[in-house]
Short mmCIF file of C-alpha atoms in Angstrom, two decimals:
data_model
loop_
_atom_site.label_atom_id
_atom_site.label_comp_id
_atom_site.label_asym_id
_atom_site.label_seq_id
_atom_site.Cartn_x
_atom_site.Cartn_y
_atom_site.Cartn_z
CA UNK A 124 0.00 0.00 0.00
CA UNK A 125 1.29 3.36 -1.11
CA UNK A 126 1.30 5.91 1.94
CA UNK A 127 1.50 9.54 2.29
CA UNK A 128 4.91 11.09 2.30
CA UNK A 129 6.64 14.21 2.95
CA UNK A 130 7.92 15.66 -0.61
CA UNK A 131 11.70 17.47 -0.63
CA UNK A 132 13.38 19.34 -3.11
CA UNK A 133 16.64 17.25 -3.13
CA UNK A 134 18.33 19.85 -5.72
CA UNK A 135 18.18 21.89 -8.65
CA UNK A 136 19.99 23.90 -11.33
CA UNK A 137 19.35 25.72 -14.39
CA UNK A 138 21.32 27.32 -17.83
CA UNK A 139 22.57 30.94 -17.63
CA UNK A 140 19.61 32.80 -18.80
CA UNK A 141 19.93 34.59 -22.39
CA UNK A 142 18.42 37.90 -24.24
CA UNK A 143 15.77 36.88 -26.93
CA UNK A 144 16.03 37.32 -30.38
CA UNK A 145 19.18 37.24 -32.64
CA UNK A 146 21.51 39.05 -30.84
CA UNK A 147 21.28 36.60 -27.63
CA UNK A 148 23.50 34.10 -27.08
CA UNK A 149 21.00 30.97 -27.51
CA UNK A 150 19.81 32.59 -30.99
CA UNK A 151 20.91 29.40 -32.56
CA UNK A 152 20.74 26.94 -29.64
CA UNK A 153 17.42 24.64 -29.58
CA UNK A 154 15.05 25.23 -26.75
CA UNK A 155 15.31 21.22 -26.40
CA UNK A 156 19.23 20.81 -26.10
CA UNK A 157 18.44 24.04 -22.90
CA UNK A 158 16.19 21.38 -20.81
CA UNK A 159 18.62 18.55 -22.18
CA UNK A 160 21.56 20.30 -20.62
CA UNK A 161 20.00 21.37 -17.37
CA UNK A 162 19.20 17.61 -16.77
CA UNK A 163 22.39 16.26 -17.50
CA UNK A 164 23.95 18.92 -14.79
CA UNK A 165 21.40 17.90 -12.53
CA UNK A 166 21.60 14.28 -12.55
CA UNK A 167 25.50 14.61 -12.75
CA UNK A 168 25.67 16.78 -9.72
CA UNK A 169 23.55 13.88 -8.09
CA UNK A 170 24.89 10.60 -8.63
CA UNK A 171 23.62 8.81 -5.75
CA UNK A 172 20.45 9.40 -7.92
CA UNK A 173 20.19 6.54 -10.17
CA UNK A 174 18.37 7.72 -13.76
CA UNK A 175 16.16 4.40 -13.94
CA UNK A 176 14.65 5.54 -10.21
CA UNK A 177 13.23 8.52 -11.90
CA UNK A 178 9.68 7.88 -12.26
CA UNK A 179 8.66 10.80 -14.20
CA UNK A 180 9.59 13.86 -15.85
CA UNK A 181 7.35 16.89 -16.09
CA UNK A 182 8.90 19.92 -18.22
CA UNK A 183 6.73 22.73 -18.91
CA UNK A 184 6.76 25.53 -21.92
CA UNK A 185 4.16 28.31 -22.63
CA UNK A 186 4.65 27.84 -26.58
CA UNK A 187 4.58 24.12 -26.94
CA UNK A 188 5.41 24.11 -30.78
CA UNK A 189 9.00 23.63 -33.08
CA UNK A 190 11.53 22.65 -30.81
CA UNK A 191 9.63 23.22 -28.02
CA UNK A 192 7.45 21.08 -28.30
CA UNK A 193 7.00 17.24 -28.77
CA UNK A 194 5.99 15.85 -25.13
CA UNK A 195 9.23 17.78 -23.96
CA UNK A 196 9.60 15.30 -21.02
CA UNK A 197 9.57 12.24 -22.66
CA UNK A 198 11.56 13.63 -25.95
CA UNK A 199 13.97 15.61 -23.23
CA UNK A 200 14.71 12.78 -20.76
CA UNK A 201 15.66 10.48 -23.60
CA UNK A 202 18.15 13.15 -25.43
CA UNK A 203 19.86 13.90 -21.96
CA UNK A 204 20.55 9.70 -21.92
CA UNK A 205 17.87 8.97 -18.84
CA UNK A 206 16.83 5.30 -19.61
CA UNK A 207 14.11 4.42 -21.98
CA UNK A 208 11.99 3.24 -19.03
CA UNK A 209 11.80 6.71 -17.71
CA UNK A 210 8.64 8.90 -18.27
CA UNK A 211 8.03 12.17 -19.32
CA UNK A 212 5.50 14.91 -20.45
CA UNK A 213 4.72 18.51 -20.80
CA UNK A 214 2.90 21.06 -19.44
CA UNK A 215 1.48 24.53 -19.86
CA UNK A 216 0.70 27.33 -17.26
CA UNK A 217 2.26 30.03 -18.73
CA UNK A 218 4.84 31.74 -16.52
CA UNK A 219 3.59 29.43 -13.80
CA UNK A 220 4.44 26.44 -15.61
CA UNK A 221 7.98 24.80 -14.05
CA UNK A 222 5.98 25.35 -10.88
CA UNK A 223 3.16 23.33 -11.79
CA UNK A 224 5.57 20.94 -13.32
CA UNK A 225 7.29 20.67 -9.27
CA UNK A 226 3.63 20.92 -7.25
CA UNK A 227 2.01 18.62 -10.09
CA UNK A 228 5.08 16.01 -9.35
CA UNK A 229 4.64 16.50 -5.38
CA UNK A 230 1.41 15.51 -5.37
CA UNK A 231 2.37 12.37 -7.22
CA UNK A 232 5.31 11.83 -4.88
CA UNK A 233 3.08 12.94 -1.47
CA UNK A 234 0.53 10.32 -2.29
CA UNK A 235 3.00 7.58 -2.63
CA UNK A 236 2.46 6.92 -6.16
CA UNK A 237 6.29 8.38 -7.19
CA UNK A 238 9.67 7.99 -4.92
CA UNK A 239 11.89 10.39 -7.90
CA UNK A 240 11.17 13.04 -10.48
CA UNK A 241 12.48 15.33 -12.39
CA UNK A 242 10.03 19.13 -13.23
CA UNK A 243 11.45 22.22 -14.69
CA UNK A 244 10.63 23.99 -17.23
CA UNK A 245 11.93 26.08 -20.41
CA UNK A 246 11.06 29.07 -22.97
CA UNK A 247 13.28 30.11 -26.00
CA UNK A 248 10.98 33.42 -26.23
CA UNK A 249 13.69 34.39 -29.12
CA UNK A 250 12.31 30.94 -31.51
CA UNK A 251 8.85 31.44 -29.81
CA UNK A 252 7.91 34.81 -29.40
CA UNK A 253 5.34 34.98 -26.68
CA UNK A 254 1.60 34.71 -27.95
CA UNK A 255 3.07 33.03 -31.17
CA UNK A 256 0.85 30.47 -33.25
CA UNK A 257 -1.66 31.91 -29.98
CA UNK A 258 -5.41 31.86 -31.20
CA UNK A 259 -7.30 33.53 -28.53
CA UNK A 260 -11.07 32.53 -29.35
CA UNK A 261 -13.11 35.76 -30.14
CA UNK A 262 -15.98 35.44 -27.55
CA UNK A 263 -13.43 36.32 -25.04
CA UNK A 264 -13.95 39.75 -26.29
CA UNK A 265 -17.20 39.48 -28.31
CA UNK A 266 -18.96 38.17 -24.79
CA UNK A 267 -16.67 40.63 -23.07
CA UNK A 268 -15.20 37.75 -20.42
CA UNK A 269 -12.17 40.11 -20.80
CA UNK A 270 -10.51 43.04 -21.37
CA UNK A 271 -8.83 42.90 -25.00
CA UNK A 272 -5.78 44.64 -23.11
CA UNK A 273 -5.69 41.35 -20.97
CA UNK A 274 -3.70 39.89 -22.98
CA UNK A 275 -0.71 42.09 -23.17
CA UNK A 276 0.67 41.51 -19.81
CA UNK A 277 2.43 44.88 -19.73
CA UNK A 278 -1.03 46.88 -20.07
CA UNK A 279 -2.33 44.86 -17.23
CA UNK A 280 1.06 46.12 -15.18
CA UNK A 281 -0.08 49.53 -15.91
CA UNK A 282 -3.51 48.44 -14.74
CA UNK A 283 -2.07 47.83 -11.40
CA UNK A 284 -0.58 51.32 -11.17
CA UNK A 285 -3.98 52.49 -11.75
CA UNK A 286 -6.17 50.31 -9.09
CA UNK A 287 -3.44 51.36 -6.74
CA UNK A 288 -2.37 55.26 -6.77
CA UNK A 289 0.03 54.54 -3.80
CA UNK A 290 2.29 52.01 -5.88
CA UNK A 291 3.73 55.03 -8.17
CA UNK A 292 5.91 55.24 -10.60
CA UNK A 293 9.14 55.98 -8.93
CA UNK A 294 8.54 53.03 -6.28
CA UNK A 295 8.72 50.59 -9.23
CA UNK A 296 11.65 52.58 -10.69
CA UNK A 297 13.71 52.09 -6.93
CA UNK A 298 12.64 48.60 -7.06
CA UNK A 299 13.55 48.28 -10.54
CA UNK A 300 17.39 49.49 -9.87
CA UNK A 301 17.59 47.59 -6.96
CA UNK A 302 16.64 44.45 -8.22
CA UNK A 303 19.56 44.94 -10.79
CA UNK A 304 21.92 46.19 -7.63
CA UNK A 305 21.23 42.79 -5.69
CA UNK A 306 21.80 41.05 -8.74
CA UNK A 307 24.92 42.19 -9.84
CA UNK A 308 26.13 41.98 -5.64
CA UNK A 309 25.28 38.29 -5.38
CA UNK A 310 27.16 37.30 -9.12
CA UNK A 311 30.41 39.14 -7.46
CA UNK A 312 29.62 37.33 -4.16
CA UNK A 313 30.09 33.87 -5.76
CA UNK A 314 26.03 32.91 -5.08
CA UNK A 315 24.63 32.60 -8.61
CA UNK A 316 27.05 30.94 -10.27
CA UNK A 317 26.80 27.35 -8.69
CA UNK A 318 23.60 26.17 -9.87
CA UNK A 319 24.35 27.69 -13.49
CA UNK A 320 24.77 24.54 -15.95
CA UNK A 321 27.39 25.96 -18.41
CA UNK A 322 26.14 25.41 -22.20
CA UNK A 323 27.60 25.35 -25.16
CA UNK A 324 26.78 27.88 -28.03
CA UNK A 325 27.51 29.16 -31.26
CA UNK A 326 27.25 32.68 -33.18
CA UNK A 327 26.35 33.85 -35.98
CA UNK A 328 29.70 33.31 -38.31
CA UNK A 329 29.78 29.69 -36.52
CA UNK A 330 32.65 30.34 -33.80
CA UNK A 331 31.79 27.93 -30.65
CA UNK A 332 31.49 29.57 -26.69
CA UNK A 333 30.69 28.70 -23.77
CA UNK A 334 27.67 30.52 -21.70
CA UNK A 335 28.00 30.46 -18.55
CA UNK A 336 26.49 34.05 -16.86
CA UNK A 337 23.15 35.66 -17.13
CA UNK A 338 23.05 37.95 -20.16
CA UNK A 339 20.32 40.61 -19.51
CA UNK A 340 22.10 42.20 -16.62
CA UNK A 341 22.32 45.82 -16.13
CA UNK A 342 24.10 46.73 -12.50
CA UNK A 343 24.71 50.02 -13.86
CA UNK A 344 20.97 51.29 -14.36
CA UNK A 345 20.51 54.78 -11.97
CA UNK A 346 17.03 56.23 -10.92
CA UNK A 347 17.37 59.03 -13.44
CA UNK A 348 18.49 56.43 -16.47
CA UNK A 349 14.89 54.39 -15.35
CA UNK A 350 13.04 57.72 -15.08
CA UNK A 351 13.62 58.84 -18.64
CA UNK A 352 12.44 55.66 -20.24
CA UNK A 353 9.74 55.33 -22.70
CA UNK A 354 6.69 53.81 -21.48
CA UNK A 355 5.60 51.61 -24.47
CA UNK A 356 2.47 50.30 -23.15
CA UNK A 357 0.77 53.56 -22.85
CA UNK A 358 1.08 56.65 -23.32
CA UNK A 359 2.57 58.42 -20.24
CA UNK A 360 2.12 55.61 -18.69
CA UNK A 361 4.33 53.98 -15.67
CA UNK A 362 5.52 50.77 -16.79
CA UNK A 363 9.39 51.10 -18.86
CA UNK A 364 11.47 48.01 -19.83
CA UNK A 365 13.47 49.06 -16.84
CA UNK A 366 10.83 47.87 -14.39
CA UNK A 367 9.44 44.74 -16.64
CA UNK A 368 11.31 41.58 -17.37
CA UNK A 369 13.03 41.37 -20.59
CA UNK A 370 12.36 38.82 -23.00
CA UNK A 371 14.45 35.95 -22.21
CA UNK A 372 15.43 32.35 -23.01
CA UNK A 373 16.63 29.42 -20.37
CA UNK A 374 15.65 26.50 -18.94
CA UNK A 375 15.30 25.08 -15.32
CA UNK A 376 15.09 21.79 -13.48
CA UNK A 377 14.86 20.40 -10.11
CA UNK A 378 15.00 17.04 -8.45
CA UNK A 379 12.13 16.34 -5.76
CA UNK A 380 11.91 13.04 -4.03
CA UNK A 381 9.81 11.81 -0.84
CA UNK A 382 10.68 10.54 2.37
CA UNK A 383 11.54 6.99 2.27
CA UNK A 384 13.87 7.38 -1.30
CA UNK A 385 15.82 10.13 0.24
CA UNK A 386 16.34 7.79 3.44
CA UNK A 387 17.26 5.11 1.06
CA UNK A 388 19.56 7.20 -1.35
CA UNK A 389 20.75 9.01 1.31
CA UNK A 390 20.01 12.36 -0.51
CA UNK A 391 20.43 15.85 1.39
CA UNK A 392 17.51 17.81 0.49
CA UNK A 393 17.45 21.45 0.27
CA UNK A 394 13.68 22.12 1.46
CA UNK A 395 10.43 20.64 1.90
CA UNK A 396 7.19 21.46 0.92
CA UNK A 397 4.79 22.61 3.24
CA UNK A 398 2.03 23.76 1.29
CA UNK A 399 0.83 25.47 -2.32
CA UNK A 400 -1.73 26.74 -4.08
CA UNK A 401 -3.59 28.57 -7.19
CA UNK A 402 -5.63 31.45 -7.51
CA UNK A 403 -7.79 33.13 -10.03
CA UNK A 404 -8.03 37.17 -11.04
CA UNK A 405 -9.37 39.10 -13.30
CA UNK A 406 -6.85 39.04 -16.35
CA UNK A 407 -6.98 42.49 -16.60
CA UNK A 408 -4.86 42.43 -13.45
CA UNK A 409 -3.29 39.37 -13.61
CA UNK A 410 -0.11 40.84 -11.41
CA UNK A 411 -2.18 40.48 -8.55
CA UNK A 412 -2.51 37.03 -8.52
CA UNK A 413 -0.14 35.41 -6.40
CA UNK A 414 -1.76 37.59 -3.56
CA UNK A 415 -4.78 35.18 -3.08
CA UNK A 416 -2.51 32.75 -3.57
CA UNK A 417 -0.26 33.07 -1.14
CA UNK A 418 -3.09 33.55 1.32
CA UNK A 419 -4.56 30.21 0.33
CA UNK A 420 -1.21 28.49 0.69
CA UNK A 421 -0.62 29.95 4.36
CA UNK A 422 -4.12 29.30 5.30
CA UNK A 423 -3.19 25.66 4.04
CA UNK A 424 0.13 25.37 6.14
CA UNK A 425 -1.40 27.04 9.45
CA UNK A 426 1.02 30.07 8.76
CA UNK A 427 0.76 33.84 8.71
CA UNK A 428 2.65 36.19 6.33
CA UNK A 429 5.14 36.75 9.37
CA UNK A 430 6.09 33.44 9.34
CA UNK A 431 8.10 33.65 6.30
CA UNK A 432 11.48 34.54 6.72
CA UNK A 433 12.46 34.92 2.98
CA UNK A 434 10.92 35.69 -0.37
CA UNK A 435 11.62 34.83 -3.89
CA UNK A 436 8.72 36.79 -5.75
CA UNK A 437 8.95 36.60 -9.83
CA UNK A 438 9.57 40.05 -10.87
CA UNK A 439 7.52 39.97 -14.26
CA UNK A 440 7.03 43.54 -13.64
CA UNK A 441 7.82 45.56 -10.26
CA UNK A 442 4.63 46.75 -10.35
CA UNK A 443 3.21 43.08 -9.72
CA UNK A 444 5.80 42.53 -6.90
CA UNK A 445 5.23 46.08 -4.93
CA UNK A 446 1.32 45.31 -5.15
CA UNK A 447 1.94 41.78 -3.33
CA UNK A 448 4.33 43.80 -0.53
CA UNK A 449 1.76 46.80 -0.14
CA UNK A 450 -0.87 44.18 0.54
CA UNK A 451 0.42 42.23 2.91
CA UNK A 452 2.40 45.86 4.94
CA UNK A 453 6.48 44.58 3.61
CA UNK A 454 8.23 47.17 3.19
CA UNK A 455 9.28 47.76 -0.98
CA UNK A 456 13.38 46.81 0.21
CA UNK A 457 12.62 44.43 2.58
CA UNK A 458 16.16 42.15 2.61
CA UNK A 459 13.48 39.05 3.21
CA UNK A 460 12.94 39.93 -0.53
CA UNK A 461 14.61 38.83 -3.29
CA UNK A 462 17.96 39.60 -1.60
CA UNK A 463 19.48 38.07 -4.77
CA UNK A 464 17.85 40.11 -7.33
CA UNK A 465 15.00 38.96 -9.50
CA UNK A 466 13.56 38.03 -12.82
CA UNK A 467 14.25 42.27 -13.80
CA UNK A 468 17.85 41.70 -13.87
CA UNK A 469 18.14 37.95 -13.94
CA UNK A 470 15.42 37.40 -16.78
CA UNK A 471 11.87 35.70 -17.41
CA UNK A 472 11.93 32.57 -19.86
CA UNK A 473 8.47 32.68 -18.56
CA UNK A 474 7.71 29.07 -18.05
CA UNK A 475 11.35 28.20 -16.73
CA UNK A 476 11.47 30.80 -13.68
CA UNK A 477 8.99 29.06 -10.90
CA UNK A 478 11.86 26.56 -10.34
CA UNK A 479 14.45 29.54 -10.42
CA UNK A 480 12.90 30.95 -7.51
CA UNK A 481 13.02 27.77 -5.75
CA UNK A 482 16.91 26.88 -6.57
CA UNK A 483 17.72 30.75 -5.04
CA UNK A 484 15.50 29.94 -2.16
CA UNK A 485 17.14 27.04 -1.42
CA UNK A 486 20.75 28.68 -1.70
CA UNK A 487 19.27 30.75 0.64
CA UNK A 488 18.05 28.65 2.79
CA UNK A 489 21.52 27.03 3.49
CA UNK A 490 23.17 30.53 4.32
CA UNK A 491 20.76 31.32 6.97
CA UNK A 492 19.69 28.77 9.54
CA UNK A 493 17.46 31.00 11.40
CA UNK A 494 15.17 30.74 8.91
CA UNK A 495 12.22 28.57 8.85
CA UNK A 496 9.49 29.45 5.77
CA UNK A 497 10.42 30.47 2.77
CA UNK A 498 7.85 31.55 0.26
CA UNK A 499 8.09 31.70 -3.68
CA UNK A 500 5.14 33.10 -5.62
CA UNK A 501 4.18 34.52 -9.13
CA UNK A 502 1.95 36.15 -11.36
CA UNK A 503 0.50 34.16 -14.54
CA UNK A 504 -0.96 35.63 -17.86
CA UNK A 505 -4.98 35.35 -17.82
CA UNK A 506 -5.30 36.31 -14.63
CA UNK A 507 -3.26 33.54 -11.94
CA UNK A 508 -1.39 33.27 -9.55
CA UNK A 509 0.57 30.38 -7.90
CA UNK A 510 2.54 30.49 -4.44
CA UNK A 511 4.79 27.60 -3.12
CA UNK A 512 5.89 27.30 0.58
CA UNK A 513 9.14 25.84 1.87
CA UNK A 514 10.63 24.69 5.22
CA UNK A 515 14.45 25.31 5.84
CA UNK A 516 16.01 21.49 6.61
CA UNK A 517 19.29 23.71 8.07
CA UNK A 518 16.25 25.35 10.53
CA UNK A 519 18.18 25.95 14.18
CA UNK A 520 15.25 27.24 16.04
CA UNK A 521 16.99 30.36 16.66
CA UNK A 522 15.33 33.67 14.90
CA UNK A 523 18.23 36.57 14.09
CA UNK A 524 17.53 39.53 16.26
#
């Protein structure tokens, strides 16, 4: 009889994020050979992790099509060598989607139906441009279900700026060049680079090189550099490209396991999950999602907001993260948040970043004992959110003053 188990995130890494389009570095790298190589780190980092253990492997993508599509997790677990026996398939909730690939393989693993598997997630946004090959059907806006600005996920950021007059313009601008700051501070700290998967690419004129850093950063962005940016999704609006996340490509992946397997494998996991959850918004403000998410995921777990000792919120605009900060009275530069930077600086391959959040949290966790909860949370496009919470295996008990 299969029983209930405890689910852990043993591990997980990820490739250097890129700029989209032609002048990024994965231009002429397959969105495929990304998940392919963030496997092979992964399971090479683990070896006490046999490949024919794995029971399944869930790999989401927001435009399943070309090279990103075909069942990625079967297709990518048999070009990164995993045995034929092994599993795999694909999944799609937009930006949310390597974090449904991770809850959708804990609740496999917490029912005792799975000991291993492997979730991530990937989006070459340069080869699939987001809202390619899309077909929205017309009643959404003939019945008037939405807003036809739902869909463009920077017109609902501006949205948020106007629902909320207090979460102005030059808050999202601070937040903005911080998150780039905190970025740029933990790369010359040493903390990024570990769970980076280096990958191999190649230019335009065929010379071969090696990517192994973020691309998109910009540590040298000032207040008055943000506040003379256009604002492209309206006019005069609030919203520049130095508060959104740019258009990125990258792939993720993380190892969970449950209880007995990590006993018997002798794995050291990074976290466990306590609890998770989905919400619904309007589209029209979809950046305010992962607020009634996160409250149904504490209400889950027993918690309050003030149990969580560290955030990694996906900065798809700063807008979307200020709003979840205002609402629950955390302060815009709280060092719970994001101390690491975010997706602004870091980058968005929308369905690859839930499990980014988690590998940072995890880092995290390890640095700072004192910590129990950690929470990591986003926004998704027609009007989501999805929030994940995680207990600290390294937790000592003992709170920092």
């Amino acid at each position: 009889m299969a029983e209930i188990s405890d689910v852990f995130f043993v591990d997980g890494m990820r490739t250097p994020f890129g700029r989209a389009g032609e002048k990024g570095m994965y231009w002429n790298t397959r969105a495929d050979d990304l998940v392919v190589k963030s496997i092979i780190g992964l399971m090479e980092r683990n070896p006490n992790v046999p490949g024919e253990r794995i029971d399944d492997v869930a790999i989401a993508a927001t435009s399943q099509t070309g090279d990103q599509g075909l069942t990625l997790g079967r297709s990518a677990a048999i070009l990164a060598g995993l045995p034929m026996t092994v599993p795999g398939f694909a999944i799609d909730r937009m930006c949310a989607g390597a974090m449904t690939s991770v809850t959708t393989m804990a609740g496999s693993i917490g029912v005792g139906m799975y000991d291993l598997a492997l979730a991530g997630g990937v989006e070459h946004m340069g080869r699939h441009p987001i809202g390619s090959n899309a077909d929205p059907n017309p009643r959404f806006v003939a019945e008037r279900m939405v807003d036809p600005g739902a869909l463009n996920m920077g017109v609902t950021a501006e949205r948020i700026h106007d629902r909320f007059p207090q979460l102005t313009k030059e808050r999202a601008d601070r937040y903005g060049m911080l998150s780039q700051q905190k970025a740029q501070a933990a790369y010359d700290a040493g903390k990024i680079q570990p769970d980076l998967v280096p990958v191999a690419i190649k230019d335009a004129d065929g010379a071969w090189g090696l990517a192994t850093e973020d691309e998109g950063r910009r540590p040298e962005t000032t207040m008055e550099g943000l506040a003379a940016l256009k604002t492209p999704f309206r006019p005069h609006g609030r919203v520049t490209a130095g508060t959104s996340s740019p258009l990125t490509d990258g792939a993720t992946m993380g190892l969970l396991a449950g209880g007995t397997a990590v006993k018997e494998l002798g794995l050291q996991p990074k976290m466990r999950l306590v609890s998770f959850a989905f919400a619904g918004v309007q589209p029209e403000i979809m950046g305010i999602g992962p607020i009634p998410s996160t409250e149904k995921a504490l209400k889950k777990a027993g918690l309050t907001i003030d149990d969580i000792g560290l955030f990694e919120l996906n900065e798809a605009f700063a807008i979307q993260v200020i709003s979840l900060l205002d609402h629950f009275g955390i302060a815009d530069d709280d060092p719970r948040v994001n101390q690491w930077g975010g997706a602004i600086a870091i980058g968005h391959p929308l369905a690859a970043s839930g499990v980014r959040l988690m590998i940072q949290l995890a880092a995290q966790f390890a640095e700072r004992p004192d910590v129990r909860y950690g929470l990591t949370a986003m926004c998704v496009g027609l009007g989501q959110g999805g929030s994940v919470i995680w207990e600290n295996p390294h937790y000592n008990g003992k709170r920092k003053k």
